[in-house]
Coordinates of C-alpha atoms and ligand atoms in Angstrom, one line a residue:
M1 CA -17.4 11.6 -10.8
T2 CA -18.0 13.3 -6.6
A3 CA -18.7 11.3 -3.8
E4 CA -21.8 12.8 -4.4
Q5 CA -22.7 11.0 -7.0
T6 CA -21.3 7.5 -5.5
S7 CA -24.0 4.8 -4.5
L8 CA -22.9 4.7 -1.4
P9 CA -25.0 6.9 1.5
R10 CA -22.7 9.1 3.6
E11 CA -23.3 11.8 6.8
P12 CA -23.2 15.3 5.0
G13 CA -19.8 17.1 5.4
A14 CA -18.2 14.0 6.9
P15 CA -14.9 13.3 5.1
V16 CA -14.4 11.5 2.6
P17 CA -12.8 8.0 3.1
A18 CA -9.4 7.2 1.2
I19 CA -10.0 3.6 0.7
Q20 CA -13.9 1.8 0.8
V21 CA -13.7 -1.6 0.6
R22 CA -17.5 -2.8 0.3
G23 CA -18.6 -6.7 -0.6
L24 CA -15.1 -7.3 -2.7
H25 CA -15.0 -10.5 -4.1
K26 CA -12.0 -11.6 -6.6
H27 CA -11.9 -15.5 -8.2
Y28 CA -8.7 -16.7 -10.1
G29 CA -11.8 -18.9 -12.0
R30 CA -12.8 -21.3 -9.9
H31 CA -11.1 -20.3 -6.5
E32 CA -12.5 -17.1 -4.7
V33 CA -9.5 -15.6 -3.2
L34 CA -11.4 -12.9 -1.9
Q35 CA -14.8 -14.0 -0.6
G36 CA -16.8 -11.1 0.7
I37 CA -14.1 -8.3 1.8
D38 CA -16.0 -5.0 3.2
F39 CA -13.0 -2.9 5.4
Q40 CA -12.8 1.4 5.3
V41 CA -9.1 3.7 5.6
D42 CA -9.5 7.3 6.7
A43 CA -7.1 10.0 5.5
G44 CA -4.5 10.1 7.0
Q45 CA -4.9 6.3 8.9
V46 CA -2.3 3.4 9.0
V47 CA -4.3 0.7 8.1
C48 CA -1.6 -2.5 8.6
V49 CA -2.9 -6.3 7.1
I50 CA -2.1 -9.7 9.0
G51 CA -2.6 -13.0 7.9
P52 CA -1.0 -15.8 7.1
S53 CA 0.9 -16.9 3.3
G54 CA -2.4 -17.4 1.1
S55 CA -5.0 -15.7 2.6
G56 CA -5.3 -13.1 -0.3
K57 CA -3.9 -9.7 1.0
S58 CA -1.6 -9.2 -1.9
T59 CA -4.4 -10.1 -4.4
L60 CA -6.7 -6.9 -2.5
L61 CA -4.1 -4.7 -2.4
R62 CA -3.5 -5.5 -6.3
C63 CA -7.4 -5.0 -6.2
V64 CA -7.2 -0.9 -4.2
N65 CA -5.6 0.4 -7.6
R66 CA -6.9 -1.8 -10.3
L67 CA -3.8 -3.9 -11.2
E68 CA -6.3 -6.7 -10.6
E69 CA -9.5 -6.7 -11.6
P70 CA -12.4 -7.7 -9.0
T71 CA -14.6 -10.4 -10.3
S72 CA -17.9 -8.2 -8.1
G73 CA -17.6 -5.5 -5.6
E74 CA -17.4 -1.8 -4.9
I75 CA -13.9 0.4 -4.2
L76 CA -13.9 4.1 -3.3
I77 CA -10.8 5.8 -3.4
E78 CA -11.9 9.6 -2.5
G79 CA -15.1 9.4 -3.0
I80 CA -14.4 7.7 -6.8
D81 CA -15.9 4.3 -7.6
I82 CA -12.6 3.0 -9.6
C83 CA -14.9 0.0 -10.7
D84 CA -17.0 2.0 -12.6
R85 CA -15.8 2.3 -16.3
R86 CA -15.8 6.6 -17.1
T87 CA -13.4 6.5 -13.7
D88 CA -10.5 7.9 -15.0
L89 CA -7.8 5.0 -13.8
D90 CA -4.3 6.2 -14.2
D91 CA -5.9 9.5 -12.1
I92 CA -6.7 7.5 -10.0
R93 CA -2.8 5.1 -9.9
S94 CA -1.6 8.6 -9.6
R95 CA -3.2 9.0 -6.1
I96 CA -2.4 5.9 -4.6
G97 CA 1.5 5.1 -4.1
M98 CA 3.2 1.4 -3.8
V99 CA 5.6 -0.5 -2.8
F100 CA 6.4 -4.4 -3.0
Q101 CA 8.2 -7.3 -1.9
Q102 CA 10.6 -7.0 -4.2
F103 CA 11.4 -3.2 -4.4
N104 CA 10.6 -3.1 -8.5
L105 CA 13.3 -0.5 -9.1
F106 CA 14.8 0.2 -12.7
P107 CA 18.1 -1.9 -13.0
H108 CA 19.2 -0.1 -15.6
L109 CA 18.9 3.1 -14.5
S110 CA 20.9 4.9 -11.7
V111 CA 18.4 6.0 -8.2
L112 CA 18.1 9.5 -9.9
K113 CA 16.2 8.4 -12.5
N114 CA 14.3 5.4 -10.6
L115 CA 12.5 8.5 -9.9
T116 CA 12.3 10.7 -11.8
L117 CA 11.1 8.5 -14.9
A118 CA 7.4 8.5 -13.8
Q119 CA 7.4 12.5 -12.7
R120 CA 8.5 13.2 -16.8
N121 CA 6.3 10.8 -18.0
V122 CA 3.3 10.4 -16.0
R123 CA 2.9 13.7 -13.8
R124 CA 4.3 15.7 -16.8
R125 CA 7.2 17.7 -14.5
S126 CA 10.0 19.7 -16.1
K127 CA 13.2 17.8 -16.0
D128 CA 14.5 20.6 -13.3
E129 CA 11.5 19.7 -11.5
A130 CA 11.5 16.3 -10.9
V131 CA 15.5 17.0 -10.2
E132 CA 14.4 18.8 -7.4
I133 CA 11.5 16.5 -6.0
A134 CA 13.7 13.4 -6.7
R135 CA 16.4 14.7 -4.8
Q136 CA 13.9 16.3 -1.4
T137 CA 12.6 12.0 -1.2
L138 CA 15.7 11.1 -1.6
A139 CA 17.3 13.2 1.3
K140 CA 13.6 11.8 3.1
V141 CA 15.2 8.9 2.9
G142 CA 18.0 8.9 3.6
L143 CA 20.3 8.5 0.5
S144 CA 21.4 11.8 -0.7
D145 CA 24.7 10.4 -1.7
K146 CA 23.2 7.4 -3.0
E147 CA 21.6 9.2 -6.8
S148 CA 24.4 8.4 -9.0
A149 CA 24.2 4.5 -8.0
Y150 CA 23.1 1.3 -9.9
P151 CA 20.5 -1.0 -7.8
A152 CA 22.3 -3.7 -8.1
H153 CA 25.3 -1.7 -5.6
L154 CA 22.5 -0.9 -2.7
S155 CA 20.9 -2.8 0.3
G156 CA 18.0 -4.5 0.1
G157 CA 17.2 -1.7 2.9
Q158 CA 18.5 0.5 0.5
Q159 CA 16.7 -0.7 -2.3
Q160 CA 13.4 -0.5 -0.6
R161 CA 14.0 3.2 0.9
V162 CA 14.6 4.4 -2.9
A163 CA 11.5 2.4 -3.4
I164 CA 9.2 4.5 -1.4
A165 CA 11.0 7.7 -2.5
R166 CA 9.9 6.8 -5.6
A167 CA 6.5 6.6 -4.8
L168 CA 6.2 9.9 -2.3
S169 CA 8.6 11.4 -5.5
M170 CA 4.9 11.4 -7.1
N171 CA 3.3 13.2 -4.3
P172 CA 0.1 10.2 -3.8
D173 CA -2.8 10.7 -2.2
M174 CA -2.1 7.5 0.2
M175 CA 0.6 4.8 0.2
L176 CA 0.2 0.8 0.0
F177 CA 3.0 -1.9 1.1
D178 CA 3.4 -5.4 0.3
E179 CA 5.2 -6.5 2.5
P180 CA 7.5 -4.0 2.3
T181 CA 10.5 -5.4 4.9
S182 CA 9.4 -9.8 3.7
A183 CA 12.7 -9.8 1.5
L184 CA 15.1 -7.8 4.0
D185 CA 17.7 -9.1 6.1
P186 CA 16.9 -9.0 9.3
E187 CA 19.1 -6.0 10.5
L188 CA 18.1 -3.8 7.4
V189 CA 14.0 -4.4 8.4
G190 CA 14.8 -1.4 11.3
D191 CA 16.0 1.5 8.4
V192 CA 13.1 1.2 6.7
L193 CA 10.2 0.6 9.2
A194 CA 12.0 3.9 10.5
V195 CA 10.8 5.5 7.2
M196 CA 7.8 3.8 7.5
K197 CA 6.9 5.3 11.0
E198 CA 8.2 8.7 10.2
L199 CA 5.4 8.4 7.1
A200 CA 2.9 7.9 9.1
Q201 CA 3.4 10.4 12.2
E202 CA 3.9 13.5 8.8
G203 CA -0.3 12.1 8.3
M204 CA 0.1 10.1 5.5
T205 CA -2.2 7.8 4.5
M206 CA -1.2 4.3 4.8
M207 CA -2.6 0.5 3.9
V208 CA 0.0 -2.0 5.9
V209 CA 0.1 -5.7 5.1
T210 CA 3.3 -6.8 7.5
H211 CA 4.2 -9.6 9.4
E212 CA 6.3 -6.9 11.8
M213 CA 3.6 -6.6 14.4
G214 CA 5.3 -4.2 16.7
F215 CA 5.3 -1.9 13.5
A216 CA 1.3 -2.8 14.0
R217 CA 1.2 -2.4 16.9
E218 CA 3.6 1.0 17.8
V219 CA 1.9 2.6 14.1
G220 CA -1.2 1.0 13.3
D221 CA -4.5 3.0 13.8
H222 CA -6.5 0.0 12.6
L223 CA -5.7 -3.9 12.9
V224 CA -7.0 -6.5 9.8
F225 CA -6.5 -9.6 9.7
M226 CA -7.5 -11.5 6.5
D227 CA -7.6 -15.4 6.3
G228 CA -9.5 -17.6 3.4
G229 CA -9.8 -14.4 2.2
V230 CA -11.9 -13.3 4.5
V231 CA -11.5 -10.5 7.4
V232 CA -11.6 -12.7 10.6
E233 CA -11.0 -10.0 13.0
E234 CA -10.1 -6.8 13.4
G235 CA -9.4 -3.5 15.9
R236 CA -7.0 -1.3 17.4
P237 CA -3.6 -3.2 17.2
A238 CA -2.9 -3.7 21.1
D239 CA -6.0 -5.6 21.1
V240 CA -6.1 -7.8 18.6
L241 CA -3.1 -8.3 19.0
S242 CA -3.4 -9.0 23.1
H243 CA -7.0 -10.0 23.2
P244 CA -7.2 -11.7 20.1
Q245 CA -10.9 -13.0 20.1
H246 CA -10.5 -15.5 17.3
E247 CA -9.0 -18.9 17.0
R248 CA -8.0 -18.9 14.4
T249 CA -6.5 -14.9 15.0
Q250 CA -4.6 -17.2 18.4
S251 CA -3.4 -19.2 16.1
F252 CA -1.9 -16.8 13.4
L253 CA -0.1 -14.7 16.5
S254 CA 1.0 -17.9 18.5
K255 CA 3.2 -19.0 15.4
V256 CA 4.3 -15.5 14.6
L257 CA 4.6 -13.6 18.1
Ligands
ADP301 P1 -1.1 -13.4 0.6 O1 -0.4 -12.2 -0.1 O2 -2.4 -13.3 1.8 O3 -0.1 -14.4 0.7 P2 -2.6 -14.1 -2.4 O4 -3.3 -13.3 -2.6 O5 -1.2 -13.4 -3.0 O6 -2.2 -14.7 -1.0 O7 -3.3 -15.2 -2.7 C1 -4.0 -15.3 -2.5 C2 -4.8 -16.7 -3.4 O8 -4.4 -16.4 -4.3 C3 -3.7 -17.5 -3.5 O9 -3.9 -19.2 -3.3 C4 -3.1 -17.3 -4.7 O10 -2.1 -19.2 -4.9 C5 -3.8 -16.8 -5.4 N1 -3.6 -15.8 -6.3 C6 -2.8 -15.6 -6.5 N2 -2.7 -14.2 -7.6 C7 -3.2 -15.7 -8.3 C8 -3.4 -15.7 -9.8 N3 -2.7 -13.9 -10.4 N4 -3.7 -16.5 -10.8 C9 -4.7 -17.1 -10.0 N5 -4.5 -17.9 -8.5 C10 -3.6 -16.3 -7.6
MG302 MG1 0.9 -11.1 -0.4

């Protein structure tokens, strides 16, 4: 299905947004975790999402690549409605790289194998091609010397950079990060943020749930503050962080800044 076939109107010739979310609701039983979320990420944009624990940030990210099924609402990835039964979810997911707080590397596989497995199985690349791309992405995250190591022998920061490299080696159109530095010792956070910053500067479309306000301010094009399953406030990161308009934003920022 192409963008033209979806129900959302858009200007002729306007670029298709990378991610469009309209009226997204998600219930777990009677608990309404997302209560009508609207937002958009344009191609090449970095959107940071902040908010207190339990506000629905992870649920939102998981809906965007359909790890969770929305209760209602619309999610378009590059103009394609991912809730449409006819949509090929494997194709959509292959366009989206995801990085989690807990790295989720395969512990029994070497770094190189972690990076080649999905390339071989999903992208159907030859072994040689997969290894070459794996080596390129490992170099990008500064871990060329670790290709034979096993995850348990790496620091948390190195593991997270491997997880980023693994996602990148699939050549995604966009990357979703769910608190990628929250499980790291403070001295390891900077290396991971530096990799993400470089990725942003290369033009990668990124949606980043984070508590790193410095990163949001410096790298983010747009900042979304969520609380209680709704977007309370959004705007340019410097504006939201320095001049929050809503009392809930002010209260949250006063605790974390
Ligand atoms: P955040 O990432 O902002 O901390 P989450 O999206 O993880 O928030 O969770 C939002 C709310 O949804 C929380 O109250 C959480 O307990 C609830 N929740 C998340 N996942 C599930 C689930 N699979 N089943 C039931 N409740 C869930
Ligand atoms: Mg979360």
